[in-house]
Each structure stands twice: as C-alpha cells, then as structure tokens.
PDB file of C-alpha atoms in Angstrom:
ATOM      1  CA  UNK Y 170     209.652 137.269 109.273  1.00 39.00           C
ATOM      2  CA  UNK Y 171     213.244 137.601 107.720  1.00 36.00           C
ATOM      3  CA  UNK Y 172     216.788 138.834 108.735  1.00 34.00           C
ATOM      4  CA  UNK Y 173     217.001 141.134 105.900  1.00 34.00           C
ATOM      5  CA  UNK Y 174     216.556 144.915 107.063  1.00 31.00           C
ATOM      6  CA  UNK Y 175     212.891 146.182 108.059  1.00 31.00           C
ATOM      7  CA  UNK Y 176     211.286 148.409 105.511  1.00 31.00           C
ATOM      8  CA  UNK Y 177     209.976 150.850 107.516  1.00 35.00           C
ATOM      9  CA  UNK Y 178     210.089 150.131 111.494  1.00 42.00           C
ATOM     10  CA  UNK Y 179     207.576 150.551 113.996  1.00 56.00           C
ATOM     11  CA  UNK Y 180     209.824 152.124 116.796  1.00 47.00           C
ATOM     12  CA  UNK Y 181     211.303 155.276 117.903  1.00 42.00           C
ATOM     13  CA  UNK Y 182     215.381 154.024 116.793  1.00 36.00           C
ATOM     14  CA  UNK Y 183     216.718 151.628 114.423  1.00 35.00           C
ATOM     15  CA  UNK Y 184     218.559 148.440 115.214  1.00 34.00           C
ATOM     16  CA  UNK Y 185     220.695 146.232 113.098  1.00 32.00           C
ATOM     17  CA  UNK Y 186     220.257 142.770 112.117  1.00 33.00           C
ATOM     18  CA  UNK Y 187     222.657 139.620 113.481  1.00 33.00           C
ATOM     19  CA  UNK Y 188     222.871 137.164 110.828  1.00 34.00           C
ATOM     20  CA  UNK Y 189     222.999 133.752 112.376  1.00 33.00           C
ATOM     21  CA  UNK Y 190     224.630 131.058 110.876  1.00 35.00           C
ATOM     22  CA  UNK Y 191     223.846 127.742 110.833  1.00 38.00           C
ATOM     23  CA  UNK Y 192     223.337 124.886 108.746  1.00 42.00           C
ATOM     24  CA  UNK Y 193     219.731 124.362 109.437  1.00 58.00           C
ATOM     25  CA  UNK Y 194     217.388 126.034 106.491  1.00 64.00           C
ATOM     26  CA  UNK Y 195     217.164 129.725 108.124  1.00 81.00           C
ATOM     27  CA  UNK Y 196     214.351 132.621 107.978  1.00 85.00           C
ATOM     28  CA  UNK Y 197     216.030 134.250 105.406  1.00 77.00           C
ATOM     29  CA  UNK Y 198     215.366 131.646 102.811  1.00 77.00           C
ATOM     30  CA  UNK Y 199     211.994 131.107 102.965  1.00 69.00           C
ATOM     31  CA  UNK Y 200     209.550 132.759 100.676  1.00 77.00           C
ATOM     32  CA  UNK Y 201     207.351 134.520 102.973  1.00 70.00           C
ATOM     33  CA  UNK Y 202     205.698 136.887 100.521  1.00 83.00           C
ATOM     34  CA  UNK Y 203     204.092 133.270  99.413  1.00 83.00           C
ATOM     35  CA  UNK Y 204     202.092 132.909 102.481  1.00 85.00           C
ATOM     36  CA  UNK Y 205     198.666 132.966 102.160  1.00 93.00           C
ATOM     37  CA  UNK Y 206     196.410 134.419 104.666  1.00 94.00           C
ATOM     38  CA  UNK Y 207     193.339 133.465 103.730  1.00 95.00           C
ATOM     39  CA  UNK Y 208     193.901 130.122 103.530  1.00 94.00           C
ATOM     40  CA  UNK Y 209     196.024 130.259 107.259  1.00 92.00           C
ATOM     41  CA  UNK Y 210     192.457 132.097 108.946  1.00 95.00           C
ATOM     42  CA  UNK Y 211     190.273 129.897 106.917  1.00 94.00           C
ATOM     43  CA  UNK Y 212     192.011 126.369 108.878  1.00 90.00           C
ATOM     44  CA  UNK Y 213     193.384 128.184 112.144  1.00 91.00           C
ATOM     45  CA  UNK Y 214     190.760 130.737 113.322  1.00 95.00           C
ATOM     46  CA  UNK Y 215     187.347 130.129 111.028  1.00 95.00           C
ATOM     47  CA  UNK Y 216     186.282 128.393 114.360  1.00 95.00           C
ATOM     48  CA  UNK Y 217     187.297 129.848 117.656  1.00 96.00           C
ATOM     49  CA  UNK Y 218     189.377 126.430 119.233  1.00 94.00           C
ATOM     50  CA  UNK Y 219     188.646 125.142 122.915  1.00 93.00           C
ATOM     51  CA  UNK Y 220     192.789 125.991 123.192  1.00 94.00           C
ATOM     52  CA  UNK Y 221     192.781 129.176 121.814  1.00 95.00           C
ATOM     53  CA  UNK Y 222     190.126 130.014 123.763  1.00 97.00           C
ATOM     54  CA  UNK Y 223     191.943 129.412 126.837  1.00 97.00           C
ATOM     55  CA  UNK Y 224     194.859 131.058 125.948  1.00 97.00           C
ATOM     56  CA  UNK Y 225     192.821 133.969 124.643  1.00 98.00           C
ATOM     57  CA  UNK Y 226     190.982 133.980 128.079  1.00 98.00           C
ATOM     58  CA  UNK Y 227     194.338 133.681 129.923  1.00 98.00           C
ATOM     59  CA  UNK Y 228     196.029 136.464 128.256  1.00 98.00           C
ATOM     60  CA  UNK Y 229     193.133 138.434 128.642  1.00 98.00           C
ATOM     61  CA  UNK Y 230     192.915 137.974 132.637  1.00 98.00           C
ATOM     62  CA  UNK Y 231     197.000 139.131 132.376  1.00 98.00           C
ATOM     63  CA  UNK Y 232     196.141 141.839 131.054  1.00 98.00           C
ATOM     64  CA  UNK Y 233     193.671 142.976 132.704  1.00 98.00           C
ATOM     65  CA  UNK Y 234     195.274 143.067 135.754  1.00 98.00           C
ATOM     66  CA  UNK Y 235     198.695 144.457 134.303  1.00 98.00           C
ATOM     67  CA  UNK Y 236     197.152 147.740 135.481  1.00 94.00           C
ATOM     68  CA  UNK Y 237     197.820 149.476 131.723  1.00 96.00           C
ATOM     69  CA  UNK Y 238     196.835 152.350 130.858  1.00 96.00           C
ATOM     70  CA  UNK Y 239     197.313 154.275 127.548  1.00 97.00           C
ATOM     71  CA  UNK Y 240     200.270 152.702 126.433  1.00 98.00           C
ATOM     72  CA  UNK Y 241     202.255 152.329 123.499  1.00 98.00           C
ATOM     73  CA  UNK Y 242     201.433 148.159 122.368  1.00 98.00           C
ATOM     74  CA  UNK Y 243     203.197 145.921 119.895  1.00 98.00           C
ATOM     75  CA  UNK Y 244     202.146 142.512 118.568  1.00 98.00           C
ATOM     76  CA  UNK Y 245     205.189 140.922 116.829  1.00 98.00           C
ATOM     77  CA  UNK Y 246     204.575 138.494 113.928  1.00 96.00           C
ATOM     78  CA  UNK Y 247     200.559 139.505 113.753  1.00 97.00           C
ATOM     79  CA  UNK Y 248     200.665 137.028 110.729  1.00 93.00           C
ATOM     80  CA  UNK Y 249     197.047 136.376 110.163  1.00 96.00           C
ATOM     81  CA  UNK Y 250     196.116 135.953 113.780  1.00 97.00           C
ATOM     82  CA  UNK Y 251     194.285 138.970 115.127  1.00 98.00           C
ATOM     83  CA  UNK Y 252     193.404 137.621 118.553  1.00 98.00           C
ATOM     84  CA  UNK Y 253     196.595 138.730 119.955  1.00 98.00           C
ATOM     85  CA  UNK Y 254     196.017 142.814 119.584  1.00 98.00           C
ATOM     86  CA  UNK Y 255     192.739 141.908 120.085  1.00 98.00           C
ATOM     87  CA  UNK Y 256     193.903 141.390 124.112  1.00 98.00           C
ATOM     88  CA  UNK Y 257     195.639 144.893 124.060  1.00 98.00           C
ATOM     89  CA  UNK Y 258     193.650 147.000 122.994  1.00 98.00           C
ATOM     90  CA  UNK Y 259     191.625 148.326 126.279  1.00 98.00           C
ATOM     91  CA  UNK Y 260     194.669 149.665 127.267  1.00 98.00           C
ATOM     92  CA  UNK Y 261     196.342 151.017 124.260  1.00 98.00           C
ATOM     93  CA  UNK Y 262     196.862 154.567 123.086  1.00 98.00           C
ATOM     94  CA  UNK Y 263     198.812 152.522 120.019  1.00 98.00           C
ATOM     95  CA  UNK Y 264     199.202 148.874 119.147  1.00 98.00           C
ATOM     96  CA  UNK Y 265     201.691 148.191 116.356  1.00 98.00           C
ATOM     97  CA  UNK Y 266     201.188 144.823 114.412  1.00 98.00           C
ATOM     98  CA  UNK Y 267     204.588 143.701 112.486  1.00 98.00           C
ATOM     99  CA  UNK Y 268     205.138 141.155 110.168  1.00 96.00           C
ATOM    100  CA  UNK Y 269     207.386 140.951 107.427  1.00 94.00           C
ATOM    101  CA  UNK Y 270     205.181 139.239 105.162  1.00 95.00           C
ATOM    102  CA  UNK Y 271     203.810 141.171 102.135  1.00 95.00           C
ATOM    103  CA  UNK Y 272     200.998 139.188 101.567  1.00 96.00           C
ATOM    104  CA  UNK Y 273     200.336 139.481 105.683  1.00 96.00           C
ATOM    105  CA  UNK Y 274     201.131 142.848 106.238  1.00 97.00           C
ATOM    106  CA  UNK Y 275     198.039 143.031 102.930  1.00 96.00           C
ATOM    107  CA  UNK Y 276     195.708 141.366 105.111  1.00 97.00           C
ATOM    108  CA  UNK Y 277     196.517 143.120 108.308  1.00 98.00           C
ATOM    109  CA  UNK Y 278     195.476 146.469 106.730  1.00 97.00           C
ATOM    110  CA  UNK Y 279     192.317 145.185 105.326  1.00 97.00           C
ATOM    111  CA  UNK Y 280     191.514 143.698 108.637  1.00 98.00           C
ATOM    112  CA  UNK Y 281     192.682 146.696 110.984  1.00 98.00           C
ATOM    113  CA  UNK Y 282     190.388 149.081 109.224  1.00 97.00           C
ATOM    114  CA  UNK Y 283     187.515 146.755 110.289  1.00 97.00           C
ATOM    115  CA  UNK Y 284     188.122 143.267 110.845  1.00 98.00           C
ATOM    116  CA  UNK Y 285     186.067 140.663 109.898  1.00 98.00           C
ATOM    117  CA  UNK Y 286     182.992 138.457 111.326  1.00 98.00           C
ATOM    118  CA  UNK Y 287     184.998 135.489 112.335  1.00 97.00           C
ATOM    119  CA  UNK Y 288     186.555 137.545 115.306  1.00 98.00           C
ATOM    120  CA  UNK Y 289     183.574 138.544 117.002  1.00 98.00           C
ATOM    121  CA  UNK Y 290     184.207 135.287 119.088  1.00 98.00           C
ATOM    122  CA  UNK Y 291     186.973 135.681 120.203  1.00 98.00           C
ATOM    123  CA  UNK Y 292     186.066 139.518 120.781  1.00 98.00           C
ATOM    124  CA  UNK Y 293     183.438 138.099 122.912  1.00 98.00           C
ATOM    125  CA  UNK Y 294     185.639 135.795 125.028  1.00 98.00           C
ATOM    126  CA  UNK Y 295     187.784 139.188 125.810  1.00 98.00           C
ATOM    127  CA  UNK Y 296     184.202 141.078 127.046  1.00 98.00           C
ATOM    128  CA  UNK Y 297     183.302 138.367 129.116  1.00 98.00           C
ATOM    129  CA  UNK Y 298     185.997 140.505 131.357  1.00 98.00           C
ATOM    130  CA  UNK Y 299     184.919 143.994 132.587  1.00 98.00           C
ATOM    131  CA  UNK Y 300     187.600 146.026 131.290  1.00 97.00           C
ATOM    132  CA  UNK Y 301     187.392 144.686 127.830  1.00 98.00           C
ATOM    133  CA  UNK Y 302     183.228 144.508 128.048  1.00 98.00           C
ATOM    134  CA  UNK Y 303     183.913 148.433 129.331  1.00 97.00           C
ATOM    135  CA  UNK Y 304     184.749 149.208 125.381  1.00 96.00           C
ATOM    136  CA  UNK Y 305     181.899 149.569 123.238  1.00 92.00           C
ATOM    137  CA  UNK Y 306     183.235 149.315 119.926  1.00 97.00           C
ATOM    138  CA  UNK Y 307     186.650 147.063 119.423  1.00 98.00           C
ATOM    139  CA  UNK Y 308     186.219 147.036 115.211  1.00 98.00           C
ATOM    140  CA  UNK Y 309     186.519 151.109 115.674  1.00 98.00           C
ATOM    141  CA  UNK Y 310     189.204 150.998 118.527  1.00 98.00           C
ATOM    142  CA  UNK Y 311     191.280 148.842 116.483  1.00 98.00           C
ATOM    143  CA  UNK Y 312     190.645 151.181 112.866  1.00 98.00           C
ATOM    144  CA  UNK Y 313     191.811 154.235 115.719  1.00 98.00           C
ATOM    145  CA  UNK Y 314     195.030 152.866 117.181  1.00 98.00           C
ATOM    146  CA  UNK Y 315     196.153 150.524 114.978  1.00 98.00           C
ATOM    147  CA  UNK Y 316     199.191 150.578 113.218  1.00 98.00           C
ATOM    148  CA  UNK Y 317     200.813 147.699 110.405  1.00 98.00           C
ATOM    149  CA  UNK Y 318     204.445 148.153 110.094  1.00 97.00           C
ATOM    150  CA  UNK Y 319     206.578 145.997 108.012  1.00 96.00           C
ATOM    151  CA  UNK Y 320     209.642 144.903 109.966  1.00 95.00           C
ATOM    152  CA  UNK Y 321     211.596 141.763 111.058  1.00 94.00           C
ATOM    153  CA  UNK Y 322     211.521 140.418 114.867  1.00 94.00           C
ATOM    154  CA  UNK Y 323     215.168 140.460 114.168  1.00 94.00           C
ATOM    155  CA  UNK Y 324     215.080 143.935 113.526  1.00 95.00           C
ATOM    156  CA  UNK Y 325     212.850 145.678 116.374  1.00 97.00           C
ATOM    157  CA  UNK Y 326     214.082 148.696 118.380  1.00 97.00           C
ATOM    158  CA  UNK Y 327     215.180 148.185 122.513  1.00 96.00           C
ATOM    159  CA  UNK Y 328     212.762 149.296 124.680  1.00 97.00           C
ATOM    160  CA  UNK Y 329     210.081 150.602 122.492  1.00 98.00           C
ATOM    161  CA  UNK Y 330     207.001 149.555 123.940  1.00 98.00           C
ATOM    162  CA  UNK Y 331     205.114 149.150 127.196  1.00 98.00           C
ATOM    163  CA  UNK Y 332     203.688 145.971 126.402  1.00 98.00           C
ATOM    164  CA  UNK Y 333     203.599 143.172 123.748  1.00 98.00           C
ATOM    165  CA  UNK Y 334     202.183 139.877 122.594  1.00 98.00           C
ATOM    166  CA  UNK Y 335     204.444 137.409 120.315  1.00 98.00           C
ATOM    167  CA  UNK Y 336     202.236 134.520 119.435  1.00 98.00           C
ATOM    168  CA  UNK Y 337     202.961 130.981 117.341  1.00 94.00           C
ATOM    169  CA  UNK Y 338     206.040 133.266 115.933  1.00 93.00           C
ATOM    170  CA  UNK Y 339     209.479 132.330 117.277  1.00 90.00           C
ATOM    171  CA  UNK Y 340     208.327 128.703 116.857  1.00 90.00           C
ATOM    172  CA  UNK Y 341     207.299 128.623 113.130  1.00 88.00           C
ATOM    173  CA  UNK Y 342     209.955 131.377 111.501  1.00 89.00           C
ATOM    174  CA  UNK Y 343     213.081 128.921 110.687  1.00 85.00           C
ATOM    175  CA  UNK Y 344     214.211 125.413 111.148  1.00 87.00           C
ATOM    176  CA  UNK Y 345     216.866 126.796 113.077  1.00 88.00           C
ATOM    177  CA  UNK Y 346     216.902 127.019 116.835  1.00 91.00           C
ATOM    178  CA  UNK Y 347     219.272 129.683 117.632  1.00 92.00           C
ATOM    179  CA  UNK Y 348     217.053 131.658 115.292  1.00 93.00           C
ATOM    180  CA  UNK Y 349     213.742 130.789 117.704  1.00 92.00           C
ATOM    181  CA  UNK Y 350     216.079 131.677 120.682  1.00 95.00           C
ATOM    182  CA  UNK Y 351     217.188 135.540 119.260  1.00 95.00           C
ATOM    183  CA  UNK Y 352     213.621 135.754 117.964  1.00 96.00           C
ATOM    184  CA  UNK Y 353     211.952 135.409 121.727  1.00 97.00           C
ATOM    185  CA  UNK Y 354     214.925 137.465 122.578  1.00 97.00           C
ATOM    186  CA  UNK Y 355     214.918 140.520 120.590  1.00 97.00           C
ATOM    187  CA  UNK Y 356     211.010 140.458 122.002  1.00 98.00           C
ATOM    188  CA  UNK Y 357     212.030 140.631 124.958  1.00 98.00           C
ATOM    189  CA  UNK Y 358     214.239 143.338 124.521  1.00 97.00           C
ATOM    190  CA  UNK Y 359     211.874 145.416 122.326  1.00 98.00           C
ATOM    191  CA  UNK Y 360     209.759 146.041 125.568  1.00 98.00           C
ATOM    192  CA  UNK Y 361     210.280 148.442 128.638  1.00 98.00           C
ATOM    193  CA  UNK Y 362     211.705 147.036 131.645  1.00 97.00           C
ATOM    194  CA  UNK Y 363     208.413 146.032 133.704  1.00 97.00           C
ATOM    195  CA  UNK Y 364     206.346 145.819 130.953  1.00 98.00           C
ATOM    196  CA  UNK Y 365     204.313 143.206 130.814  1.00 98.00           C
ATOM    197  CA  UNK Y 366     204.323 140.306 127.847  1.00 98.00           C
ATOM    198  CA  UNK Y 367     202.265 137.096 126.898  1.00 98.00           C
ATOM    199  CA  UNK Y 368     204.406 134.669 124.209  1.00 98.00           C
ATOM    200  CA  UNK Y 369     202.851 131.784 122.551  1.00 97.00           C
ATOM    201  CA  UNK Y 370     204.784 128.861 120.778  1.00 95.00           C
ATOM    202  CA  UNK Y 371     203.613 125.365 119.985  1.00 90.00           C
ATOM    203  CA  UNK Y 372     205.964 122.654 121.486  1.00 93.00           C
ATOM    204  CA  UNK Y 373     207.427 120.269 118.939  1.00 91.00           C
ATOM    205  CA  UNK Y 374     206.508 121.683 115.352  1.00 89.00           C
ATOM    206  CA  UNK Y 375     207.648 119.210 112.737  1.00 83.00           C
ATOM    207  CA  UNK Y 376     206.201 122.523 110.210  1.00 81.00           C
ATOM    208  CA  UNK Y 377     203.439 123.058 108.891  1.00 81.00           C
ATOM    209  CA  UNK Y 378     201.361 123.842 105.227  1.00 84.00           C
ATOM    210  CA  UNK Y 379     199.403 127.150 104.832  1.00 87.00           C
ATOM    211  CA  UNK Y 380     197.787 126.023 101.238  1.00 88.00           C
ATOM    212  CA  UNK Y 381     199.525 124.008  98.816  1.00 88.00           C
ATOM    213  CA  UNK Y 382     202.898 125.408 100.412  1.00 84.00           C
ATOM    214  CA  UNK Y 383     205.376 124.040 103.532  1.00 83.00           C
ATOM    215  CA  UNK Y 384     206.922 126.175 106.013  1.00 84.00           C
ATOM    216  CA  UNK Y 385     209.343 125.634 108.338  1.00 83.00           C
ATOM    217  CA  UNK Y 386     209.308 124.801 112.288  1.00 88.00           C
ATOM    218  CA  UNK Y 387     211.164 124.477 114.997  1.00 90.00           C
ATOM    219  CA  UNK Y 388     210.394 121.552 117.807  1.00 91.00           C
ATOM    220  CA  UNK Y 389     210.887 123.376 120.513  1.00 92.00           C
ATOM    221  CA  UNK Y 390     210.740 121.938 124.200  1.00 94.00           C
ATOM    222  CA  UNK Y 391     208.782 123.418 127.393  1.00 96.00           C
ATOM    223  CA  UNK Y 392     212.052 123.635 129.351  1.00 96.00           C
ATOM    224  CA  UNK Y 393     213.856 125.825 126.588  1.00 96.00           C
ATOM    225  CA  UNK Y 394     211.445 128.082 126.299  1.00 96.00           C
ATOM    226  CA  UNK Y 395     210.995 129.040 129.965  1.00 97.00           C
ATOM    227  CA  UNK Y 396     214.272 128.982 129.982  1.00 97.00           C
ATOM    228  CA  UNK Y 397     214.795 131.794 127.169  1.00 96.00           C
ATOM    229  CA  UNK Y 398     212.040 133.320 128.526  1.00 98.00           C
ATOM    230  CA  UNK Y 399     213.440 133.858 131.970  1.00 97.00           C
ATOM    231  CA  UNK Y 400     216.588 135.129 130.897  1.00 96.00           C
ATOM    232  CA  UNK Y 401     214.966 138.269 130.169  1.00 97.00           C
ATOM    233  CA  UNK Y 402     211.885 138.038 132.281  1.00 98.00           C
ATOM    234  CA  UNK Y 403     210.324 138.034 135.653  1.00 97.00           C
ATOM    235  CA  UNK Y 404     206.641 136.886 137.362  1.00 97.00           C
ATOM    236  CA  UNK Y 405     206.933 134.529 134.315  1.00 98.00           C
ATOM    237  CA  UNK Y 406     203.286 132.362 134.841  1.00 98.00           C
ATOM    238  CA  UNK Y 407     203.616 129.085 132.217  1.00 98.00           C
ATOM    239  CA  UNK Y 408     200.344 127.187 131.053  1.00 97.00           C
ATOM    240  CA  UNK Y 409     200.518 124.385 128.424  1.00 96.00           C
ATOM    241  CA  UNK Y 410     197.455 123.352 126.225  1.00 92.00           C
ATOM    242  CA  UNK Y 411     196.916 119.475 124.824  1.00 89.00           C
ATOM    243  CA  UNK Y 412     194.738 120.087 121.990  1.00 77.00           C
ATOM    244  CA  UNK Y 413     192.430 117.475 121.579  1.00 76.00           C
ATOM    245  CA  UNK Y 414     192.011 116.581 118.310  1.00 70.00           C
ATOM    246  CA  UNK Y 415     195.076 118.763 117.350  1.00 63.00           C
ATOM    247  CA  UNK Y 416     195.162 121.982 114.697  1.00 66.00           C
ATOM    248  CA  UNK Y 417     197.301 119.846 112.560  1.00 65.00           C
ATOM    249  CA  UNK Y 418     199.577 116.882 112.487  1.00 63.00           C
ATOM    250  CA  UNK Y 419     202.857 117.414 113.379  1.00 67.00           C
ATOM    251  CA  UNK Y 420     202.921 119.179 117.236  1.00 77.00           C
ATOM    252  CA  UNK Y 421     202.592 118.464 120.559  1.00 85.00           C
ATOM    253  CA  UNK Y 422     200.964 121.507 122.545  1.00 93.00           C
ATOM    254  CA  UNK Y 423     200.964 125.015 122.905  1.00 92.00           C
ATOM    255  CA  UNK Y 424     202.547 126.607 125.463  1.00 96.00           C
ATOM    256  CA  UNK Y 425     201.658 130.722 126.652  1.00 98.00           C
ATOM    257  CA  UNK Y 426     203.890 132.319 129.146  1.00 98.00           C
ATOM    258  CA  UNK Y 427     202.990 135.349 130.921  1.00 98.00           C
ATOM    259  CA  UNK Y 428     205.303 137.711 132.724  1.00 98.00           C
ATOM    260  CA  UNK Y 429     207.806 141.038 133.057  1.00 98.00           C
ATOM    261  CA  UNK Y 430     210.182 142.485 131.476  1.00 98.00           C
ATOM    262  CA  UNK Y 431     213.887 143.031 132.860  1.00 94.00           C
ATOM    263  CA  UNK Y 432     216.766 145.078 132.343  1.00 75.00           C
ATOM    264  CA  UNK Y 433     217.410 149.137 131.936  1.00 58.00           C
ATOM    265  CA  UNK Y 434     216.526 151.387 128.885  1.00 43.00           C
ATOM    266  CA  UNK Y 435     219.895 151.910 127.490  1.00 39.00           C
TER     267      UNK Y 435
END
C-alpha cells in the first residue's frame, strides 16, 4: 500500500489522497514493489494455521448469514493472502482484490486465474458451510468474478461496494499509527452503509521480514481498534486469537472484527 495516487482504481469515482504527517517512518517510504510473495505464502499460508482457521471459519459463518446476494465485493490489501476473497465469493457478482504492490498485484493475477494447491484447505474449511459447499467450482468462480486492481487503501472510492474484507493490512502498512487509523477508516468508508465487513489486524506488531527484507508495523492495541472500528460501524462482533506457537516473533494476537457499515452514500 502507498499514499501516492492509485494507478487505475477499482471503483465507480475517484478520491484523493490525505498525506499524513508524522515523524514515524510512513507508507510512502517503504519499497513495496520489493515484497516478495512467494516467500510471504511459502511461511504464512503453506500450512493452513489452527488461527487462521478460526478466523477463516468465523468470517465464513458472517457471511453466510449476511444474507448477500450478487453483490459487488472488495478485499483491500489482498497482498498474498487469498483466504479473504476466498469468504466472498458465494455471494459475489464481483470481488475486487487491491494492493498496491507490483510484485503482489503479479501474483494476484497468476493466482485469480486459478489459484494454487495450497488453498484447497482453506477452500475446504469455507464448504464445510452449506452455502459455500453449494458452489461447485471456487478455482472457476474466482477466474469469473475476479478482478486485481492496483490502488492504495488511501485512495479507495466512498461507498463502492456492498461488502469487504481488510485483513493483516492496516496493521502492517506503516510505523505510523494515524496511518493504521485512516487506513481502517477509508475501509470503512469504501463500503455501503449496511454492508457488511470482517477486518483482521494482529495486536502488537514489532514488524516483520518477508525474505531477506523488513517491513514495517504498527503495535496496535484491542481497545483502539474497536474503537476505530466503531466509529464507522455497527453489530461490530470482536474475537481475538493467541497463537500458540506464534507465526513469527514479534506479536501478540490477532484480532477479527465483524460488523456493519454506517453512514449515507453521499
């Protein structure tokens, strides 16, 4: 993610970025093009996790009884994490993946038009549900109504979508927390009014190494979060995981609320 423009947006109306200031080391000055997503799959999803399991199975059951139907889906910050869009696409006449990352938005077109092996678990944990075992074919769903657009959180349209899933993003984008704050935000924003949202962050990232290479975190608290997340929310449902062993050093748990949309289409 970055604060420059978006090359190319995924919604219907553009919307300027709002440089923050601050003297923390910012999104803008990282070299995201240098992530490598190969390397982040290979020590993050090459084994489906007892946590990400549960927050997969969680945000499936939200879902699920969201009572969607053919609507217009965005996954902000798809990185090299497919498990998100994996949860929307039942119900989705579109789902949108953006990242800003090069090298990402590279590996999210290889793996929309057919995704690899190592998600058929977590596929799995979605059928386990009926209305996700009710589609036959996910790999071709996900070819049909998938969409990678390049663009910045910072950058997405108000009130473009009818739902949306923002996982491990606002958390791991900058070192700065107003940044994590306008990130969840502008999320929030980018959906309808009632539409309904699962957001993922881990608690308390000292950063993290995808490869030979550092990126920046923010250690974020549980009571922030909810807070930011109410702001713009409603029927917001909060469920923290303890990994045990952790991902990584350098965290203390992951935290995925559920909920609603506020506010009025402007």
């Amino acid at each position: 993610m970055a604060l420059t423009p978006a090359a190319g947006g995924c919604g219907d109306s553009p919307a300027s970025s709002v440089p923050i200031q601050s003297p923390s080391p910012v999104n803008a000055e990282v070299e995201w093009d240098g992530f490598d997503p190969q390397a982040y799959v290979r020590h993050n999803y090459a084994d489906l996790r007892a946590d990400d399991r549960e927050l997969l199975r969680r945000t499936r059951d939200f879902f699920a009884g969201a009572q969607l139907a053919e609507a217009r889906c965005v996954d902000v910050g798809s990185g090299a994490n497919l498990y998100p869009a994996l949860t929307l696409l039942p119900f989705a006449r579109r789902v949108d993946l953006c990242e800003w990352s090069t090298s990402n938005v590279r590996w999210l077109r290889t793996q929309v038009d057919g995704y690899d092996a190592l998600w058929d678990p977590y596929w799995r944990v979605c059928a386990e549900h009926p209305a996700y075992a009710a589609l036959p074919d996910p790999r071709r769903r996900l070819a049909q109504v998938g969409r990678v657009c390049r663009t910045s959180v910072f950058d997405l349209p108000q009130h473009a979508w009818d739902a949306g899933t923002m996982f491990f993003v606002a958390c791991s984008i900058s070192a700065d927390r107003s940044e994590a704050e306008h990130a969840v935000a502008r999320f929030l924003r980018a959906l309808r009014p009632g539409a309904p949202f699962a957001v993922a962050v881990m608690l308390g990232s000292a950063g993290y190494r995808v490869g030979p290479r550092s990126f920046p975190a923010v250690a974020l608290r549980r009571a922030e979060v909810v807070a930011g997340i109410a702001a713009g929310a409603y029927d917001v449902t909060v469920h923290e995981e303890h990994p045990r062993p952790p991902l990584r050093d350098g965290y203390l748990s992951m935290l995925l609320a559920t909920g609603r949309t506020r506010g009025r289409p402007r």
